Coordinates of C-alpha atoms in Angstrom, one line a residue:
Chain A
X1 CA -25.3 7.1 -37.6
X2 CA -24.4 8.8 -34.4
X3 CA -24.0 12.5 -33.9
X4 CA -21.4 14.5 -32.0
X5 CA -21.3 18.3 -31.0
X6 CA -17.9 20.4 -31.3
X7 CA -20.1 23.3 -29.4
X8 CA -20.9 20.8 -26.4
X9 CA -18.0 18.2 -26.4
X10 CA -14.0 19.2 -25.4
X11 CA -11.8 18.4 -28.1
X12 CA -10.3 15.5 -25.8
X13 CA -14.0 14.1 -24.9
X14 CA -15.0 14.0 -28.7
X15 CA -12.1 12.5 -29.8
X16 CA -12.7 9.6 -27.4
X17 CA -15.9 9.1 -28.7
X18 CA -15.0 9.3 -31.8
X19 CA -12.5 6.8 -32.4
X20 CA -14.5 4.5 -29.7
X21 CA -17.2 4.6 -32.6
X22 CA -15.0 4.5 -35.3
X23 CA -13.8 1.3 -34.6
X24 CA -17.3 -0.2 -34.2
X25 CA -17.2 1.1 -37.9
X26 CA -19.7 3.5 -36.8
X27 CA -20.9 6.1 -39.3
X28 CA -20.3 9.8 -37.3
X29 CA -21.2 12.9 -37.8
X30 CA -19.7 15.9 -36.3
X31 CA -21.4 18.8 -36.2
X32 CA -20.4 22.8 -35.5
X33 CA -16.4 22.3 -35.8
X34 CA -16.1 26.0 -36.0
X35 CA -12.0 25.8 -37.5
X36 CA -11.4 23.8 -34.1
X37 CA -8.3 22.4 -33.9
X38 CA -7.1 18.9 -33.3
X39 CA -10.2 17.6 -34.4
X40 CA -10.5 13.4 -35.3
X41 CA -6.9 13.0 -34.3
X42 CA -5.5 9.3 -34.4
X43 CA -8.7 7.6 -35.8
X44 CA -8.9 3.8 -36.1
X45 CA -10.8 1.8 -39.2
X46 CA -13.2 1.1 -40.4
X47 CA -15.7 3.8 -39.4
X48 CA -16.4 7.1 -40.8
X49 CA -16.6 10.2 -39.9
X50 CA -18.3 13.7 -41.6
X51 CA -17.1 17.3 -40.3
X52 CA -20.3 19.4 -41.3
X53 CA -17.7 22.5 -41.7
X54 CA -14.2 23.9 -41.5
X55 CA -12.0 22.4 -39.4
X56 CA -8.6 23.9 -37.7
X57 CA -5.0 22.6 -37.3
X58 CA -3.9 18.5 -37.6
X59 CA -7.5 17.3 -38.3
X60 CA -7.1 13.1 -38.9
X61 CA -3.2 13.4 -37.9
X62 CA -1.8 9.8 -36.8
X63 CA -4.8 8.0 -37.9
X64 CA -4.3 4.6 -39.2
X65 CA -7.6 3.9 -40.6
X66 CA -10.9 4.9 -41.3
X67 CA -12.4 7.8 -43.8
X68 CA -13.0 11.1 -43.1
X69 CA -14.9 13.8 -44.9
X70 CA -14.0 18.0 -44.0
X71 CA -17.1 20.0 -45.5
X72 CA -15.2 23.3 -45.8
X73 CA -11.7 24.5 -45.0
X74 CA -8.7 22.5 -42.9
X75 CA -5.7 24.5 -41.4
X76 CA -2.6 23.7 -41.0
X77 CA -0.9 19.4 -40.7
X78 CA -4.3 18.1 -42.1
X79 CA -3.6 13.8 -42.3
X80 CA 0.1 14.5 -40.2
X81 CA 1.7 11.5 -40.2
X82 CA -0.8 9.1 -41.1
X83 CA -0.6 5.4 -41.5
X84 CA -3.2 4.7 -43.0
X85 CA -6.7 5.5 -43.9
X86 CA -8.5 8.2 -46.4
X87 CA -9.5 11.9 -45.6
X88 CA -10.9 14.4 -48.1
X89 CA -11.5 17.8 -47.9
X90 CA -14.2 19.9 -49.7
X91 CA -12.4 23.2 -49.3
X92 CA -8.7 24.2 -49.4
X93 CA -6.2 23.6 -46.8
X94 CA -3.5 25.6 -44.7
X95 CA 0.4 25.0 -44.6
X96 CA 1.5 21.3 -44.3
X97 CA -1.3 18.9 -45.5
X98 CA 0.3 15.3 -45.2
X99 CA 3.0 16.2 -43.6
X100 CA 5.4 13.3 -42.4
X101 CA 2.4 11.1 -44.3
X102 CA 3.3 7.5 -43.9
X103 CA 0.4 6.2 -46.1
X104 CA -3.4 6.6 -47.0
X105 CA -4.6 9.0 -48.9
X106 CA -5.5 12.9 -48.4
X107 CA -7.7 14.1 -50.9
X108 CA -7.8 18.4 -50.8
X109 CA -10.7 19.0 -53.6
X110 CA -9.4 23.5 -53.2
X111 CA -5.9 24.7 -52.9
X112 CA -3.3 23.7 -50.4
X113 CA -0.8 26.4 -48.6
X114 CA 2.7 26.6 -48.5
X115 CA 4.6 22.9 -47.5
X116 CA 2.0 20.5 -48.8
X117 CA 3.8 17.0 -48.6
X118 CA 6.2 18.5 -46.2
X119 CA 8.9 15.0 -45.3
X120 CA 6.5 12.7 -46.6
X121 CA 7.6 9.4 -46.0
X122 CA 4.5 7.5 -47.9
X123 CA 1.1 7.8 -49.3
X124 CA -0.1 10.2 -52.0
X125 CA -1.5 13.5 -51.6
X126 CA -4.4 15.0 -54.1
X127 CA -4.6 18.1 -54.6
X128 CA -7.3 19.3 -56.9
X129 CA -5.9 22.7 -57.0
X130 CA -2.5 24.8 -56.3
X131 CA 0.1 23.8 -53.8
X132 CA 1.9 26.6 -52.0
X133 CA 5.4 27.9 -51.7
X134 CA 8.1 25.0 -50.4
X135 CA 5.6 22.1 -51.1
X136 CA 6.9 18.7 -51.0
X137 CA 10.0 19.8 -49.0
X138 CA 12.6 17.1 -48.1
X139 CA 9.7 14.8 -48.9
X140 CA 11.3 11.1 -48.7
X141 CA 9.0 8.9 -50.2
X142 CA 5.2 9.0 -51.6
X143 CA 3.2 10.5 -54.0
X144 CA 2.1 14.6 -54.3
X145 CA -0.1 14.9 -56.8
X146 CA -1.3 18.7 -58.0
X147 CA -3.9 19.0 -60.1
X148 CA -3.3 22.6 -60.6
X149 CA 0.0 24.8 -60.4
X150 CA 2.7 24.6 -58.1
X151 CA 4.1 28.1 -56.3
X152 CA 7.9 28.8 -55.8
X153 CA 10.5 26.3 -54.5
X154 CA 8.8 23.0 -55.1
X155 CA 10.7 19.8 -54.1
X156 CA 13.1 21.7 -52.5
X157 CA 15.8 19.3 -50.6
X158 CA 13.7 16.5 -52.1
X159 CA 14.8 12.8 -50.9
X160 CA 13.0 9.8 -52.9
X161 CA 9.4 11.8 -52.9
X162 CA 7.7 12.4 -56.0
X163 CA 5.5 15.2 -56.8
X164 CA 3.0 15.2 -59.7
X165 CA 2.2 18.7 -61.0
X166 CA -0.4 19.1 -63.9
X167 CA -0.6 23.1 -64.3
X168 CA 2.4 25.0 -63.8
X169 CA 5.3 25.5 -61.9
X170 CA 6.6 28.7 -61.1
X171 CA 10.2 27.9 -59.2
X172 CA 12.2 24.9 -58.6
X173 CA 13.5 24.8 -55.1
X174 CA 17.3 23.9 -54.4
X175 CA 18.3 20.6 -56.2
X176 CA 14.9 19.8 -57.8
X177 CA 14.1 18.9 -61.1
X178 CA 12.0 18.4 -63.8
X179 CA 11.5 15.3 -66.0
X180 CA 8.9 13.6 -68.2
X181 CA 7.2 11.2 -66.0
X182 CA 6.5 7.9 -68.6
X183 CA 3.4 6.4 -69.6
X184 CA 2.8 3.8 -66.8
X185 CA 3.8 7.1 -64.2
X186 CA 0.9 8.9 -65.9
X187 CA -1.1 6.1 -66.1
X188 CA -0.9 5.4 -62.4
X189 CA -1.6 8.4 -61.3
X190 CA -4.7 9.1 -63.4
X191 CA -6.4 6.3 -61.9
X192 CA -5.8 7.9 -58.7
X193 CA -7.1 10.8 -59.9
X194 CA -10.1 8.6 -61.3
X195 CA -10.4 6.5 -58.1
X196 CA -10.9 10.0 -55.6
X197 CA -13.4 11.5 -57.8
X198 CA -11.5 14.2 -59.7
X199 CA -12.2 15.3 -63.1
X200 CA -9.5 13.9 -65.7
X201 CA -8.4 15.7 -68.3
X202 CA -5.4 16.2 -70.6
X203 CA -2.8 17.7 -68.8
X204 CA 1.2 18.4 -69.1
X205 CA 2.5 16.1 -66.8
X206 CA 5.3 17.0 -64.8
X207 CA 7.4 15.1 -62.2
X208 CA 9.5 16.9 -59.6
X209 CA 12.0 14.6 -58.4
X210 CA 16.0 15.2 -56.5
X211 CA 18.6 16.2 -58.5
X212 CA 20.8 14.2 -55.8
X213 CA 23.1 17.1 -55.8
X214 CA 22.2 17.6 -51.9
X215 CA 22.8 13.8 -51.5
X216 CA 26.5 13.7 -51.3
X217 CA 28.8 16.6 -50.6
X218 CA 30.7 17.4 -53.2
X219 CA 33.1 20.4 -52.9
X220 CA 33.1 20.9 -56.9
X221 CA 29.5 21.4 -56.1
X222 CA 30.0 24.0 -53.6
X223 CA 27.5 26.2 -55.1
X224 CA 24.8 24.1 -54.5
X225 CA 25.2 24.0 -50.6
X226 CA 25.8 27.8 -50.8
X227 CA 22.0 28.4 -52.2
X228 CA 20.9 25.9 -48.8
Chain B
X1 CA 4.1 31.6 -31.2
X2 CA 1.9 34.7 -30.7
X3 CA -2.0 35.4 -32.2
X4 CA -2.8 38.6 -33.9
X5 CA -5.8 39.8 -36.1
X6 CA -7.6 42.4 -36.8
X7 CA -11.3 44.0 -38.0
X8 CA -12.1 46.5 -40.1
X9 CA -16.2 47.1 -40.3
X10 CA -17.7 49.4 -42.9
X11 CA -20.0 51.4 -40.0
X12 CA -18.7 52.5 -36.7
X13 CA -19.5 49.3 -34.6
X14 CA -18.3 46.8 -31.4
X15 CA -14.8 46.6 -32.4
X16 CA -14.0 46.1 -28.8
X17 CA -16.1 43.1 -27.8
X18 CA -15.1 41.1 -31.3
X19 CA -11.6 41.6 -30.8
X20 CA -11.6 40.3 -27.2
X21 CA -13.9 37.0 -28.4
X22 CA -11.2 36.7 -31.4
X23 CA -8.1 37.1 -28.6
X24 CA -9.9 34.7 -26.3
X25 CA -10.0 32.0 -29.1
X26 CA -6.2 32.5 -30.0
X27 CA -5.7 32.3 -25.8
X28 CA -3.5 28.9 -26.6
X29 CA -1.1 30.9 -28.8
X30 CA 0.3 33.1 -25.5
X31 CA -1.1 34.5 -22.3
X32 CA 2.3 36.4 -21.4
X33 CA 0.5 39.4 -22.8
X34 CA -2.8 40.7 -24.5
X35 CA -3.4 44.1 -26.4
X36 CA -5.8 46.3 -28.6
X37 CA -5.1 49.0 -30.7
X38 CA -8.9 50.5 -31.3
X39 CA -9.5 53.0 -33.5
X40 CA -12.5 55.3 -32.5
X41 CA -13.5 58.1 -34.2
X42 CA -11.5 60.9 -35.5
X43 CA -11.6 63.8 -33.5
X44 CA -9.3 66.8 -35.2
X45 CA -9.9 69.2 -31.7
X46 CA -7.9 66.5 -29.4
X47 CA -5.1 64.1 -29.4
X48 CA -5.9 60.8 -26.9
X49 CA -3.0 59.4 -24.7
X50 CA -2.6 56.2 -23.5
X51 CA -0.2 56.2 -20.8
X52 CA 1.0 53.7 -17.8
X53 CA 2.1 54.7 -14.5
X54 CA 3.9 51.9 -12.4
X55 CA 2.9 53.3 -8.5
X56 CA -0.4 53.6 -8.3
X57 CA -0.4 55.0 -4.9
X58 CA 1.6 58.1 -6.6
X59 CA -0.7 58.7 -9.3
X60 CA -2.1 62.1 -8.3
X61 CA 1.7 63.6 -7.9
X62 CA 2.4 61.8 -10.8
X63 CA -0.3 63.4 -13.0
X64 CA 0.4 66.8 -11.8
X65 CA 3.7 66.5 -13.0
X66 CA 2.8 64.8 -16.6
X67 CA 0.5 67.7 -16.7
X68 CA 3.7 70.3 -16.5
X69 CA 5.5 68.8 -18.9
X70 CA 2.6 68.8 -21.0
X71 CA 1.8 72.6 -20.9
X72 CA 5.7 72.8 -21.6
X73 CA 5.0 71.3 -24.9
X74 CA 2.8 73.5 -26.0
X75 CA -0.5 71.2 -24.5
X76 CA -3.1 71.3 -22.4
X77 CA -5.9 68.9 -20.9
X78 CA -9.1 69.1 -23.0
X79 CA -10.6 66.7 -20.2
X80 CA -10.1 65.8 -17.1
X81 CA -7.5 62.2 -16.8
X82 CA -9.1 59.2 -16.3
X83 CA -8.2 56.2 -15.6
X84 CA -9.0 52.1 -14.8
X85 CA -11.0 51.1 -11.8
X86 CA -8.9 48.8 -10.6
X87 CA -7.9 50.1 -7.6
X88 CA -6.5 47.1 -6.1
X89 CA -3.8 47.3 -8.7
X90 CA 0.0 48.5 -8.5
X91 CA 0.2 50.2 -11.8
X92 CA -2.6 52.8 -13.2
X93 CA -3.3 52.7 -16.9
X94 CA -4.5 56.1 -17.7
X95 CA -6.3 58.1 -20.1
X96 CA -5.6 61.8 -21.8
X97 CA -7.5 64.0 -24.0
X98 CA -5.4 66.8 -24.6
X99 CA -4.6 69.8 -27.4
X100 CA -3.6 69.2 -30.9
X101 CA -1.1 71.2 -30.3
X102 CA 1.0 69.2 -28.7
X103 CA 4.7 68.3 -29.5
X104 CA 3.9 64.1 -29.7
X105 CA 7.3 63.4 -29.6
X106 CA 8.5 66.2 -26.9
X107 CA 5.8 65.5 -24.3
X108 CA 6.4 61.5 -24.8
X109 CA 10.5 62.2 -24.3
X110 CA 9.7 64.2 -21.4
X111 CA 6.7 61.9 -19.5
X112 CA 9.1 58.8 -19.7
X113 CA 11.9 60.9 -18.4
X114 CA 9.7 61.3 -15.4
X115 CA 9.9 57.8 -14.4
X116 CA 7.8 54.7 -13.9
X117 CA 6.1 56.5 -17.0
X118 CA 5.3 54.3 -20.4
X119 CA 3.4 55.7 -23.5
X120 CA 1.1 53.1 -25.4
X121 CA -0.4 55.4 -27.7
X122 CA -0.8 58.8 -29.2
X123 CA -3.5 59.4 -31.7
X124 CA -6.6 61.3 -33.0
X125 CA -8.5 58.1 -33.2
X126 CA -6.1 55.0 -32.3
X127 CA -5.8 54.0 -28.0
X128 CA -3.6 51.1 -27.4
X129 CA -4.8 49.0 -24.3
X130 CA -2.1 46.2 -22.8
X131 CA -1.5 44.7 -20.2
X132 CA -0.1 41.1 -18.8
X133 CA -2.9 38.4 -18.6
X134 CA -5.0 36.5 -21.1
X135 CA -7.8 38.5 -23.5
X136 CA -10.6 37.8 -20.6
X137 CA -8.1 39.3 -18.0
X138 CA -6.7 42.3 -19.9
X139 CA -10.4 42.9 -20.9
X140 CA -12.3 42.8 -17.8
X141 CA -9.6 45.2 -16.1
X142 CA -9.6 47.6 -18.9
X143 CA -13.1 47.7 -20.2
X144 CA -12.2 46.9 -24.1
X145 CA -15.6 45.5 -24.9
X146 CA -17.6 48.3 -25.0
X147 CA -15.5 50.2 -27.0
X148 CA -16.8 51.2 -30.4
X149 CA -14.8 52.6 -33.7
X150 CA -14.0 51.4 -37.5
X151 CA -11.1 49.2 -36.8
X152 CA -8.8 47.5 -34.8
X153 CA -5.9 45.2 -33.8
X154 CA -5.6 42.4 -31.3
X155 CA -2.6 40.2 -30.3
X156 CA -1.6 37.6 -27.7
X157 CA 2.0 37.1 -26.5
X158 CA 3.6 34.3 -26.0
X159 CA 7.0 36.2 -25.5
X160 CA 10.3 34.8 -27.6
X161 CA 12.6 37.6 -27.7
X162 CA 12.6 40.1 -24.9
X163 CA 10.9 40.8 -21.1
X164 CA 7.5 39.5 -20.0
X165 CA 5.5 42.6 -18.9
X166 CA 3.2 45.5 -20.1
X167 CA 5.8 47.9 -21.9
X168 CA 7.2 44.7 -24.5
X169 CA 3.7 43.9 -25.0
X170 CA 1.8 44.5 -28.3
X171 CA 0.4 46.3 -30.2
X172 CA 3.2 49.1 -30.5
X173 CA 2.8 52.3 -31.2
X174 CA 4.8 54.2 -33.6
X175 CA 6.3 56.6 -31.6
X176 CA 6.0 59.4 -32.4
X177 CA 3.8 58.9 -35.1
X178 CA 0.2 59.4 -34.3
X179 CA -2.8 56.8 -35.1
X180 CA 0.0 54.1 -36.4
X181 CA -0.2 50.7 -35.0
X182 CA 1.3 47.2 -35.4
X183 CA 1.0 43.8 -34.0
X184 CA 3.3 41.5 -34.9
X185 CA 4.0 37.5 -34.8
X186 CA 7.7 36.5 -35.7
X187 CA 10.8 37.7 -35.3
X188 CA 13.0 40.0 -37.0
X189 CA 17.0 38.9 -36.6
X190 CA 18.6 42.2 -38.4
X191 CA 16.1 44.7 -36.1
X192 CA 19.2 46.1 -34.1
X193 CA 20.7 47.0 -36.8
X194 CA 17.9 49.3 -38.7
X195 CA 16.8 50.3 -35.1
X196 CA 20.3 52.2 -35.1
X197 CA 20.0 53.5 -38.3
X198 CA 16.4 55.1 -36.9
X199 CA 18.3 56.2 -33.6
X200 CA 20.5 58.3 -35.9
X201 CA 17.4 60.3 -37.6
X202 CA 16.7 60.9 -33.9
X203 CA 13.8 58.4 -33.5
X204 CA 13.6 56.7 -29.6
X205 CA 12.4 53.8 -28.7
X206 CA 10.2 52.8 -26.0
X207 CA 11.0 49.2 -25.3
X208 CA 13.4 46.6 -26.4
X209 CA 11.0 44.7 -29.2
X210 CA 11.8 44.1 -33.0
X211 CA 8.1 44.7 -33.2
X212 CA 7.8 48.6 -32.5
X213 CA 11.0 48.5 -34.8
X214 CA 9.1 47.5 -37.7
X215 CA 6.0 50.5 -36.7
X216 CA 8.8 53.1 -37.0
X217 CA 10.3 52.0 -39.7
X218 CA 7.1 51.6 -42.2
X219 CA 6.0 55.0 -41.1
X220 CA 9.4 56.9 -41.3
X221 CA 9.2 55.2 -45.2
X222 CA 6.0 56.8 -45.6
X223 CA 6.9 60.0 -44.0
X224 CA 9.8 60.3 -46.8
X225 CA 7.1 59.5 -49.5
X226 CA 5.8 55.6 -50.2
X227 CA 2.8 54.9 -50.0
X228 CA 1.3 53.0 -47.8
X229 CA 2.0 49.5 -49.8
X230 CA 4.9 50.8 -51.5
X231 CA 6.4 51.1 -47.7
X232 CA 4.8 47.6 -46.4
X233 CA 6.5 45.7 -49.7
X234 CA 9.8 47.4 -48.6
X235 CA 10.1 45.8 -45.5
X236 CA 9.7 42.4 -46.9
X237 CA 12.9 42.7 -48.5
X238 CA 14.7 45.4 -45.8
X239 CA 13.8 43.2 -42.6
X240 CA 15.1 40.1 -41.9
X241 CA 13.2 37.5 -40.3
X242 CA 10.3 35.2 -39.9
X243 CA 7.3 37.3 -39.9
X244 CA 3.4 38.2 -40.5
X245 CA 2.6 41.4 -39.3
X246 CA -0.8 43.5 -39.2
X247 CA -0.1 47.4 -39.0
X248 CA -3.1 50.2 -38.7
X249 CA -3.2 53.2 -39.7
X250 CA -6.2 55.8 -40.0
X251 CA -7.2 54.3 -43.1
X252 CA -7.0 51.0 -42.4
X253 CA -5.1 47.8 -42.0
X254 CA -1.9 46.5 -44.3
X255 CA -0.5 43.2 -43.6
X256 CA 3.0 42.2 -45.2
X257 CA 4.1 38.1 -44.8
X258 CA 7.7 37.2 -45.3
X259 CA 9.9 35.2 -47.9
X260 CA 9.3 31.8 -45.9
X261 CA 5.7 32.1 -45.8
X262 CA 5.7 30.3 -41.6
X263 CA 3.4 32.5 -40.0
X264 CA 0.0 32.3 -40.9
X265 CA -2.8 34.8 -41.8
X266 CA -6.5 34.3 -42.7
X267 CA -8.9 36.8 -43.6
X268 CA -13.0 36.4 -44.6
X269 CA -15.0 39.4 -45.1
X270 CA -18.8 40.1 -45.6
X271 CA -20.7 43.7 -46.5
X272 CA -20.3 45.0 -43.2
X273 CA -16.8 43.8 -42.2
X274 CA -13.6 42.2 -43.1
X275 CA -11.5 39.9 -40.1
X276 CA -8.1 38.5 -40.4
X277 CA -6.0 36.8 -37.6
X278 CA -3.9 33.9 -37.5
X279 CA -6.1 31.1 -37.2
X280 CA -9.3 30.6 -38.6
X281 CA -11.6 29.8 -35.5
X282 CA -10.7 33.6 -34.0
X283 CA -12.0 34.8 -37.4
X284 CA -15.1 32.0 -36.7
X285 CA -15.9 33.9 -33.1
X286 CA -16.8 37.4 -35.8
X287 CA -18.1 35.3 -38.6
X288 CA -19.8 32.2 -36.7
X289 CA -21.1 30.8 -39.7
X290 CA -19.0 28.7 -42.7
X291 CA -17.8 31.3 -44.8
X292 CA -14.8 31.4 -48.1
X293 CA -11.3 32.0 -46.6
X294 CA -8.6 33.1 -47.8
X295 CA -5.0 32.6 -47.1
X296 CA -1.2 34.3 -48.1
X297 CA 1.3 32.8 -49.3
X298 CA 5.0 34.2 -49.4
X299 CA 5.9 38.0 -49.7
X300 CA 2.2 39.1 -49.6
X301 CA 1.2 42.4 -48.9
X302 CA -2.5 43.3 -48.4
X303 CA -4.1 46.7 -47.9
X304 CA -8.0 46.4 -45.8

């Protein structure tokens, strides 16, 4: 295990290290992140790496291997365009977690802000609490999973992205909608939930996909694109 | 872009140095510009003015003449002026205690009339320091660490809308409300047009920013009878805009976050204090250790 110091190490110098280690498959700990950003940005396999506290903006962004562990709080464009690899975070997270995601996992154990899943093109994001207002906007393909509710305008301008919500959902945005996700759908995605740790339970199931109104224009649909 | 924040502690305490180490780590977010809006303590027998003058060399003419038009309005120096130490420096940044007496509004009118005059600030308790630079720069020249009081605002500019220098930066004052503050990150895009509806009740403005727009126009709402977060909820739905704003008053501090929910705000608190600015690692310079966070969503208001 090897041991690196946000409080004595630029940004640029740790991050060196860091993925220099990482793809030893070194096991790293970094220690005093203080909520800096760009943190563990474009990782390699098959390491690992532990932040001992919060972390700021695009923390594990274009990584394409590897697992990382956040103990505390990520800001905003936590996993950002990821190829692949695993990050989880103990806390909640700020706007954007997994945005542009390409595939991996992000695993947020709290609450996500507004935009979670923001044009995800891949991958699934877990969230083991509420996403914020907007999430999963013009999302394109993937998996967003919410444990808990789901503010105002979820799936808004969706593409081919589905999002998973278990509590409630308190606005569609423009063009989404609601169906019963089937048995295998639920199936699948409980044994994600299973797989990253999270408590299963019975929940309503409810899967936000495009109403494909936005797909095509359509002038009889005129109303649609006036709401945009 | 833009950082602000703010701090509100329970005792009198070093608002001054915590707001400069929570500008200095929002330093990436704009260095066009860096301000403080510091609330000290009350003090009903004097009003404190923050003013600028642009010719240093001119300064004593200058003050006797700011000094007229005072006395005109009805004022009078309780103390001596003062001002920074840098006398290297073209501009002065100076400092009046003067009579509660005073016509705010008429002495502000007439000073700027003078020329090469601005007006940060007017207040029993609130001084506005700004000037162009980074939080390290703006606070060396100006002394803003060892200032003490209950609250206070912070912001650094990156500048999106309007001019690059000491007048357009933040935080605004209210003019010609006393001891009301804001700082601001976003943009408001129907600003002109309430900014002319205020012109018409006869309010001025003292630079071209959407920002000091929004001051006037929560505290004109709460001069004709909201409340404090009755009149901060108002402007989510009257301005137009991306924004997340922090605005001071006396009291304390009210924040009010748009429809879109883009610009971010974090606060934390503890028994002595509550911080809030725009990232977390400014609130991490107050709060060094891990601590719960929280974050708003879209359409919050907040009252500290």
């Amino acid at each position: 295990m090897v041991t690196l110091d946000v409080d004595v190490l630029s940004p640029r110098a740790l991050n060196e290290k860091l993925r220099a280690l990482m793809a030893q498959g070194e096991e790293v700990v970094v220690e005093n992140p203080r909520s800096r950003h760009n943190l563990g940005v474009a990782l390699p396999g098959p390491g690992h790496v532990t932040f001992k506290g919060s972390v700021g903006y695009y923390c594990g962004g274009l990584s394409s291997g590897g697992t990382a562990v956040v103990e505390g709080n990520a800001g905003w464009g936590i996993g950002e365009s990821m190829a692949s690899g695993f990050i989880r975070v103990r806390g909640s997270v700020g706007q954007s977690v997994g945005a542009s995601l390409r595939g991996g996992t992000v695993v947020v154990e709290g609450d996500a802000g507004p935009r979670a899943g923001v044009a995800q093109k891949g991958g699934v994001v877990v969230v083991g609490g509420s996403i914020g207002f907007l999430s999963g906007f013009m999302a394109q393909r993937g998996k967003l999973i919410a444990l808990g509710d789901a503010a105002d305008g979820v799936g808004d301008s969706l593409y081919e992205g589905n999002i998973f919500v278990g509590g409630n959902i308190h606005g569609l945005g423009i063009d989404a909608v609601i169906i019963k996700p089937t048995a295998e759908e639920i199936d699948e995605i409980e044994s994600i939930i299973a797989e990253v740790g999270m408590r299963l339970e019975i929940r309503d199931w409810k899967k936000v996909v495009a109403g494909r109104k936005l797909w095509y224009f359509d002038k009889r649909e005129g109303q649609t694109w006036l709401k945009v | 872009m833009c950082g602000i924040g703010g701090v509100k502690l329970t005792q009198p305490g070093p608002i001054g140095e915590e707001l400069v180490q929570m500008m200095s780590a929002l330093r990436h977010r704009g260095t066009d510009s860096t301000g403080f809006a510091l609330y000290g303590p009350w003090r009903d027998d004097r009003l404190i003015a923050r003013l600028r003058v642009d010719n240093r060399e001119r300064l004593q003419s200058k003050l006797k003449e700011i000094e007229a038009e005072l006395q005109n309005a009805g004022g009078a120096f309780v103390t001596p002026p003062t001002w920074d130490k840098a006398d290297n420096a073209k501009d002065a940044f100076v400092r009046l205690e003067v009579a509660p007496t005073t016509d705010v509004e008429r002495v502000t009118t007439a000073w700027i009339a003078l020329g090469g005059v601005e007006a940060h600030s007017f207040g029993h308790s609130l001084e506005i320091v700004k000037d162009v630079g980074d939080a390290q720069t703006v606070a060396a020249r100006h002394g803003i660490r060892s200032f003490t009081g209950t609250h206070g605002l912070g912001h650094c500019r990156l500048a999106t809308e309007t001019e690059v220098d000491v007048a357009h930066g933040h935080p605004f004052w209210a003019r010609p409300f006393p001891d009301v503050s804001i700082v601001h990150n976003g943009q408001i895009t129907n600003y002109y047009k309430s900014r002319r509806l205020l012109e018409q009740d006869g309010y001025q403005f003292s630079s071209d920013n959407d920002s000091e727009l929004i001051s006037v126009f929560i505290a004109d709402q709460m001069k004709h009878g909201k409340s404090f977060e009755e009149a901060l909820r108002y402007s989510i739905g009257a301005l137009d805009g991306v924004f997340t704003y922090l605005l001071s008053i006396p009291a304390g501090i009210g924040l009010a976050k748009d429809r879109l929910a883009i610009k971010p705000m974090i606060s934390a608190k503890n028994e002595q204090l509550v911080v809030m600015a725009t990232e977390e690692q400014a609130i991490r310079q107050v709060l060094r250790e891990e601590i719960a966070t929280t974050s708003y969503g879209q359409s919050e208001v907040v009252i500290w």
